[in-house]
Short mmCIF file of C-alpha atoms in Angstrom, two decimals:
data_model
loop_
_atom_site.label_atom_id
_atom_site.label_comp_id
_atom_site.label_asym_id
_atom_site.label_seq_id
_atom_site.Cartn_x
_atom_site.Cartn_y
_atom_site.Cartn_z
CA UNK L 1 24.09 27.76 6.73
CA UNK L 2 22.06 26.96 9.48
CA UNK L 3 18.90 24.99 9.59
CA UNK L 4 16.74 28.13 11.17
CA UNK L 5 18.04 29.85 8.17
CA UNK L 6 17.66 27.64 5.61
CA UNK L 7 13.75 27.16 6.95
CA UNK L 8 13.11 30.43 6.39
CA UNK L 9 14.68 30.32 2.37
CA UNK L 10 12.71 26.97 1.40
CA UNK L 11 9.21 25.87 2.06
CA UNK L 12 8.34 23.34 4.19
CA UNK L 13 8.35 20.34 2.33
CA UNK L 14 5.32 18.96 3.38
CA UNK L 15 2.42 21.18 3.77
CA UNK L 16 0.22 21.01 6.50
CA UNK L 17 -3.35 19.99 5.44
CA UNK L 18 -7.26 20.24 7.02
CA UNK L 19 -7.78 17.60 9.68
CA UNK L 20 -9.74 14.80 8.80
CA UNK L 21 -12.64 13.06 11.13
CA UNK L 22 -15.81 11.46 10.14
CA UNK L 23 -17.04 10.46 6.58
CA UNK L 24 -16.40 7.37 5.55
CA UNK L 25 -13.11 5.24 5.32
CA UNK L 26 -12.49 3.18 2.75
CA UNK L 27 -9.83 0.38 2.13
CA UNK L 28 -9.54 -2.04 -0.69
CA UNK L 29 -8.77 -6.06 -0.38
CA UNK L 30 -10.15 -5.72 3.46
CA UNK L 31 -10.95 -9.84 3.56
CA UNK L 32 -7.22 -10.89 4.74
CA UNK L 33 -3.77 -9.18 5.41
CA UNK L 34 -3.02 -5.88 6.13
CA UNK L 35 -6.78 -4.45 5.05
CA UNK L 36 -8.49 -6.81 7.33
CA UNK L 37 -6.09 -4.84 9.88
CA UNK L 38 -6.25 -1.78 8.68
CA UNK L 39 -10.14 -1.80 8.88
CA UNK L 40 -10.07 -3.59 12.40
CA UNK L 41 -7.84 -0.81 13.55
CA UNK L 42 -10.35 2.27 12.22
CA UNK L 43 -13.01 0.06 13.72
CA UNK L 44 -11.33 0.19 17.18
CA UNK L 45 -11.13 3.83 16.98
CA UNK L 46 -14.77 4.03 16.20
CA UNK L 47 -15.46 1.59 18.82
CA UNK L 48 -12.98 3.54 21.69
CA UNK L 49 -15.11 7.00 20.38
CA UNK L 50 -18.64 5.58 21.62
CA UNK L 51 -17.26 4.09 24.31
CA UNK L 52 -14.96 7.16 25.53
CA UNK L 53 -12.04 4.67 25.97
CA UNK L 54 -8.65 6.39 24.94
CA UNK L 55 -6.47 3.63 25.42
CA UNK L 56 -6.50 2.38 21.79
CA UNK L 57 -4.11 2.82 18.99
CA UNK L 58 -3.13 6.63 20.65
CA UNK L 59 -2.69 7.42 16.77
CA UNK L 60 -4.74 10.39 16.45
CA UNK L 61 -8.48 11.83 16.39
CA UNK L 62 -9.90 10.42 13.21
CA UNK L 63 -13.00 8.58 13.99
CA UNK L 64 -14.82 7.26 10.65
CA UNK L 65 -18.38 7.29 11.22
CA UNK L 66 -18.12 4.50 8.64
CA UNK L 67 -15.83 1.83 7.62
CA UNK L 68 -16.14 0.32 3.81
CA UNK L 69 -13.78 -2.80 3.27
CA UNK L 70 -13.94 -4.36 -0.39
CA UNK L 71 -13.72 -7.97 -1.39
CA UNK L 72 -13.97 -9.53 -4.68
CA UNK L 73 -16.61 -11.70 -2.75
CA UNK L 74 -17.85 -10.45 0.46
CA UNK L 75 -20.10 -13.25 0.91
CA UNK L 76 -16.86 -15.53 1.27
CA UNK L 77 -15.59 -13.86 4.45
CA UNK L 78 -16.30 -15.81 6.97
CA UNK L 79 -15.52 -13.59 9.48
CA UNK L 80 -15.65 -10.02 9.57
CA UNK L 81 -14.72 -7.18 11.52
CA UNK L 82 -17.79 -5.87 13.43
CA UNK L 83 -18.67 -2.18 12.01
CA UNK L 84 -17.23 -2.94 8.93
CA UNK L 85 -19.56 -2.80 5.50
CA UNK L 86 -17.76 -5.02 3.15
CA UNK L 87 -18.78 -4.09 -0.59
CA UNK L 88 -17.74 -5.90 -3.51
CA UNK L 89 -14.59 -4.82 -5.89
CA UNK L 90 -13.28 -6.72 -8.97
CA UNK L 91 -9.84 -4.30 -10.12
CA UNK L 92 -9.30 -6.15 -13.22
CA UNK L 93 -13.09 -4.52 -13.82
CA UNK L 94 -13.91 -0.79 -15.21
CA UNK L 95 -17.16 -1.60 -14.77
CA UNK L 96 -16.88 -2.69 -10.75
CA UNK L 97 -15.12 -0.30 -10.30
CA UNK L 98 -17.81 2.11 -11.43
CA UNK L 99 -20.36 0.12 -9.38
CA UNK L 100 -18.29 0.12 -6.15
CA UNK L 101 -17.75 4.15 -6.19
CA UNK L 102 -21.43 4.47 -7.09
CA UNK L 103 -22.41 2.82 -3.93
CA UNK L 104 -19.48 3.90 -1.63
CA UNK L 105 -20.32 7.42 -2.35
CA UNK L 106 -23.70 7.39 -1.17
CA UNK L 107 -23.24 5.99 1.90
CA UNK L 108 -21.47 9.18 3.30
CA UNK L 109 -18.42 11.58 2.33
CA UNK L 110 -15.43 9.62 1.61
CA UNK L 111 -12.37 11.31 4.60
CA UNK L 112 -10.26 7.81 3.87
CA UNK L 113 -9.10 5.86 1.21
CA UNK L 114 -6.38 3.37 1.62
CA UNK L 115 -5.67 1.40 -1.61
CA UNK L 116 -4.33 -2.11 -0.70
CA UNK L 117 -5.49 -4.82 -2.44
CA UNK L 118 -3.56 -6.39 -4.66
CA UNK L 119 -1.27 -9.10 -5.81
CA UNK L 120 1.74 -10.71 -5.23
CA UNK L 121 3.82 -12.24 -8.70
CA UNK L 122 7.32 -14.30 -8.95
CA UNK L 123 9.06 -15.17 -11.49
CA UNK L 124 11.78 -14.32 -14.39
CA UNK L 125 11.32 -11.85 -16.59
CA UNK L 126 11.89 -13.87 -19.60
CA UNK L 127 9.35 -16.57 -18.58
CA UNK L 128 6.36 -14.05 -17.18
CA UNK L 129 3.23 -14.48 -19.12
CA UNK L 130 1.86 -11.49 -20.93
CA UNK L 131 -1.83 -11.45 -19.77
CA UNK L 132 -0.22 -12.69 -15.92
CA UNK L 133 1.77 -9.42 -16.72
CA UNK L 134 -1.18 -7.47 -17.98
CA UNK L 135 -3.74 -8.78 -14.53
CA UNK L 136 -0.65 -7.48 -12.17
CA UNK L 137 -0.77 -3.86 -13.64
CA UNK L 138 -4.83 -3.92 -14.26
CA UNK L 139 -4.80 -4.66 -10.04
CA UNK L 140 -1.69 -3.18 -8.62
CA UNK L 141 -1.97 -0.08 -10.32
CA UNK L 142 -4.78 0.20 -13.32
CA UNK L 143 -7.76 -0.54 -10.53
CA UNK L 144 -6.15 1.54 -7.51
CA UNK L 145 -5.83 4.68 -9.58
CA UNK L 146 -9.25 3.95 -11.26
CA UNK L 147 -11.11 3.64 -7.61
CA UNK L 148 -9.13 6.66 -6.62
CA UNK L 149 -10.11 9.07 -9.43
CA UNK L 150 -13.63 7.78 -8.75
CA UNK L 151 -12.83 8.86 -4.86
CA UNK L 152 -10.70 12.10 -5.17
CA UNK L 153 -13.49 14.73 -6.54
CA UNK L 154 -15.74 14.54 -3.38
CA UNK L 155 -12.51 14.78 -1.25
CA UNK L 156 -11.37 18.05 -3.46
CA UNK L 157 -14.88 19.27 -3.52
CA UNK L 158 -15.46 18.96 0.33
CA UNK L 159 -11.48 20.42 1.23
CA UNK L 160 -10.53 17.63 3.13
CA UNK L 161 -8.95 13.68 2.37
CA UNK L 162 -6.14 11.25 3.06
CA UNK L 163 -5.75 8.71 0.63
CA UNK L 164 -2.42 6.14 1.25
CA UNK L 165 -1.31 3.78 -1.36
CA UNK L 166 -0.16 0.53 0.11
CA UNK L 167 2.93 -0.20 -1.60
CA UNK L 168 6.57 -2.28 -1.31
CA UNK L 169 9.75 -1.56 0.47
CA UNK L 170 10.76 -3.66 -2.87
CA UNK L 171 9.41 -0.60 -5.19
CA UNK L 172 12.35 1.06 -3.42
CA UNK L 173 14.49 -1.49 -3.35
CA UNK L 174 14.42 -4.48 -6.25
CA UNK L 175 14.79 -8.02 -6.18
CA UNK L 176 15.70 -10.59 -8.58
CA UNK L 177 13.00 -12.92 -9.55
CA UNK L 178 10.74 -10.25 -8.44
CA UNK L 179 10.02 -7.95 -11.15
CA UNK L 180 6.38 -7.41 -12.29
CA UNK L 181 6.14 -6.83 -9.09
CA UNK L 182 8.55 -4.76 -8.30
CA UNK L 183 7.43 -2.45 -11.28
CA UNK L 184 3.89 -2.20 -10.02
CA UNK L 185 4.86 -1.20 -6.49
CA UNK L 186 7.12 1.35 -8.47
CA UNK L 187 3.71 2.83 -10.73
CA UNK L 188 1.81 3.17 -7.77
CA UNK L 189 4.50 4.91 -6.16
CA UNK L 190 5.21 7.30 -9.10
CA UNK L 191 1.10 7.61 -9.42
CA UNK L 192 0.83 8.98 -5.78
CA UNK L 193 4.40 11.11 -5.47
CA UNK L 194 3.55 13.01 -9.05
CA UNK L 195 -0.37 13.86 -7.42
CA UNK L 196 0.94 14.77 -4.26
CA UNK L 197 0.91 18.12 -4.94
CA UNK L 198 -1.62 18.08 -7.51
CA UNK L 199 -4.22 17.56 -4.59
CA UNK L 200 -2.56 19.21 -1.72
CA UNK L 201 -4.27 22.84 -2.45
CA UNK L 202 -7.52 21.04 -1.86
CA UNK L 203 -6.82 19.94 1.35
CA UNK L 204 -6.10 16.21 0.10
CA UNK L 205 -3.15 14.18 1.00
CA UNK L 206 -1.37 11.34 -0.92
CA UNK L 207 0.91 8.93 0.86
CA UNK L 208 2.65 5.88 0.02
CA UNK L 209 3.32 3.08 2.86
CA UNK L 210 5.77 0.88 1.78
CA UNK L 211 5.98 -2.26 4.53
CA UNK L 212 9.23 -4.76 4.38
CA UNK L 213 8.24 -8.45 4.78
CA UNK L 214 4.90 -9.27 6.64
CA UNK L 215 4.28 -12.13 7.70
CA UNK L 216 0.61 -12.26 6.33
CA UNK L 217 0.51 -16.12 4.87
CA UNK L 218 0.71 -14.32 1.40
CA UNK L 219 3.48 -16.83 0.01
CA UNK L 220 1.04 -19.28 0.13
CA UNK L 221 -1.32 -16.92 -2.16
CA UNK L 222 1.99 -15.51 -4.64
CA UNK L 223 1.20 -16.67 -8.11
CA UNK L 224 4.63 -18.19 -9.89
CA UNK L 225 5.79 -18.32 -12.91
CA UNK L 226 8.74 -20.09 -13.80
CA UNK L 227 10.02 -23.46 -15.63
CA UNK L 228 11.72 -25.35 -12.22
CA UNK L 229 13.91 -27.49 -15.01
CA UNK L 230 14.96 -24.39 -16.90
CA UNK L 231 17.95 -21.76 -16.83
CA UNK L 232 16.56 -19.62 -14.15
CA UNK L 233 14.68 -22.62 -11.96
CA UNK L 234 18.13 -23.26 -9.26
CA UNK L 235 17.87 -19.46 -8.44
CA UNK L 236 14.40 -18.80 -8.26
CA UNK L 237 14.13 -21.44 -5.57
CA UNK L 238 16.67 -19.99 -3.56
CA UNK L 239 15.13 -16.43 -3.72
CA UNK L 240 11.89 -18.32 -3.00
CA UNK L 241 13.01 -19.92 0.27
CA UNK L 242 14.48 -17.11 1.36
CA UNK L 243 11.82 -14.91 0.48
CA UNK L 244 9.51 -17.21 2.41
CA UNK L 245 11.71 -17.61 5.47
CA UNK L 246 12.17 -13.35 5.64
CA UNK L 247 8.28 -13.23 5.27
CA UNK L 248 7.69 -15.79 7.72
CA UNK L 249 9.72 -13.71 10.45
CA UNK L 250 8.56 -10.65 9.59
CA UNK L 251 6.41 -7.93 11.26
CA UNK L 252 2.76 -8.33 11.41
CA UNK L 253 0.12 -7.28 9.68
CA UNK L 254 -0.92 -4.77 12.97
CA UNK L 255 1.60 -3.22 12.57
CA UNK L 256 1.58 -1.58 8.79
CA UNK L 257 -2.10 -0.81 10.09
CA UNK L 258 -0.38 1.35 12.27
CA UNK L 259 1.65 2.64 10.11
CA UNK L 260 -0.78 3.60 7.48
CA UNK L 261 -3.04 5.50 10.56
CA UNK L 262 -0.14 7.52 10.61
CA UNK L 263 -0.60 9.63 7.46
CA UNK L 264 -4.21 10.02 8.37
CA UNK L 265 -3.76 11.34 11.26
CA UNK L 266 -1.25 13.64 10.61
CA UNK L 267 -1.47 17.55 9.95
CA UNK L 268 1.42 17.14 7.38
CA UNK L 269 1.43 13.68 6.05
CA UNK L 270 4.93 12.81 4.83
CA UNK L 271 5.35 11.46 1.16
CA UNK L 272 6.73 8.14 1.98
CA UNK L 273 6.17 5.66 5.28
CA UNK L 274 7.79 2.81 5.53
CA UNK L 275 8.41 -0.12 8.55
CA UNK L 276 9.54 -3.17 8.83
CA UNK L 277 12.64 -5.01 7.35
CA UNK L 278 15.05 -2.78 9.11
CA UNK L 279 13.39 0.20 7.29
CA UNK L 280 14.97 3.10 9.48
CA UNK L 281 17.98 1.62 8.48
CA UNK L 282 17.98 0.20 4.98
CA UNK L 283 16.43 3.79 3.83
CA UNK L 284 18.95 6.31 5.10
CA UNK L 285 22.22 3.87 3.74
CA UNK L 286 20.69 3.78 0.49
CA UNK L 287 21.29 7.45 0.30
CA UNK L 288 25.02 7.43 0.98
CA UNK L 289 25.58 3.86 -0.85
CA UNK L 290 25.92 3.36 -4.68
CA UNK L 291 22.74 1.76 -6.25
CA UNK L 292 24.54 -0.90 -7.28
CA UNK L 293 25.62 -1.88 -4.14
CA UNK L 294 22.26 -1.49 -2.40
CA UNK L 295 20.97 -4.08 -5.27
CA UNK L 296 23.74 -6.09 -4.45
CA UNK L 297 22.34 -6.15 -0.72
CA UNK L 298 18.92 -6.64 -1.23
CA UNK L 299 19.88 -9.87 -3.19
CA UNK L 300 21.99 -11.30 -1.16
CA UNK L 301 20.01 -10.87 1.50
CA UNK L 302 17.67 -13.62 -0.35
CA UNK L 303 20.79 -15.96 -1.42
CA UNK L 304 21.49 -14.79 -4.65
#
């Protein structure tokens, strides 16, 4: 059957959705990493729209007429992106959580959100910490879907939204050592593909970014769990060095921005983005190989 034909049997997967421009943009854990620059790269945009220049990021027409980045502690940043209103966000908190939408909503319509913040957590299964286990999940996936249902009824009500979930290439593909967060890249990603189409007849898209290894300085910043004398301590040092090294020579921070402008600017945002860590390749052989095998890989890969 041809592909004209089978077009015109089965709806287009993805369907196209209300432009978004103006409002406000929001993105979580803004102070470092990939949302310092995701917000520098809406602020560009901003900036290139006043100043008629066109020879920015070439990514779309969203303009935000305001750009929200969260900290834990705004006061700490020592230096921000100019435009940017930084507003304080504790994820492991209902209640500033509550506080943060409160304020974020009345300082225009929300067009944006882009849930990043988070953390990063190593270690064995066996040896992870219950209330380590029980922060991950209150921050990786507990706060982003709280800020998000605090977020998502002015986008419904007004017809028009992007919100992108900043995920893991390793919630597609697990790695030893890895787990907790592993599973929490996973949640968020099962979160935002089940909503997808929950939102989409309001004019609201949900897309998950999943970026390979960035060389952000986050392995200084992982939290670790693990007994260095015990049964699992050899491995876990060789995952961590490799991990490390693959981080170290990975893409940059600039570029997931880039990638995450992509679903916002888009008139039919796919479900999944990903870059990085040889992403257009890794994705399409994991459909042909066995999952085992692609496991196999991805360990290897960090000398296990």
């Amino acid at each position: 059957m041809s592909m004209a034909k089978l077009s015109s049997i089965l709806p287009f997967p993805s369907r196209s959705l209300p432009a978004v421009n103006g409002g406000v943009a929001i993105v979580t854990g803004a102070s470092s990493g990939i949302g310092r620059a995701t917000v520098a790269a809406l602020a560009e945009l901003k900036a290139d729209a006043t100043t008629g220049d066109s020879s920015g990021t070439g990514t779309g027409t969203y303009v935000p007429d305001r750009i929200i980045g969260t900290s834990r502690n705004p006061d700490s940043i020592t230096d921000p992106i100019d435009g940017v209103d930084y507003l304080p966000l504790d994820l492991e908190d209902p209640a500033s959580i509550d506080e943060f939408a409160t304020r974020a909503l009345t300082l225009g319509p929300p067009t944006v959100l882009v849930n990043n913040a988070g953390e990063s957590q190593s270690g064995p299964l066996e040896e992870l910490p219950d209330d380590a286990l029980h922060r991950l999940f209150e921050i990786n996936v507990l706060g982003q879907v709280g800020v998000t249902k605090k977020i998502l009824p002015t986008m419904r009500q007004q017809g028009a939204g992007r919100i992108v979930m900043v995920g893991s290439m390793l919630g597609s593909f697990p790695l030893a050592y890895r787990s907790s967060y592993v599973a929490s890249k996973a949640a968020i990603k099962g979160f935002a593909f089940a909503a997808r189409r929950e939102v989409q007849p309001f004019g609201v898209g949900i897309t998950v970014v999943e970026p390979g290894s960035i060389n952000t300085g986050l392995s200084t910043r992982r939290t670790k769990y693990v007994d260095l004398q015990g049964p699992y301590g050899a491995e876990f040092t060789t995952m961590l060095t490799n991990l490390d090294n693959n981080e170290a020579n990975g893409i940059s921070a600039e570029r997931v921005a880039e990638e995450i402008l992509k679903p916002i600017t888009a008139a039919r945002p796919k479900p999944l983005y990903a870059t990085g860590s040889m992403a257009p390749v890794v994705f399409p052989l994991s459909r042909v190989l066995p999952t085992a095998t692609m496991h196999w890989l991805i360990n290897r890969k960090h000398g296990l």
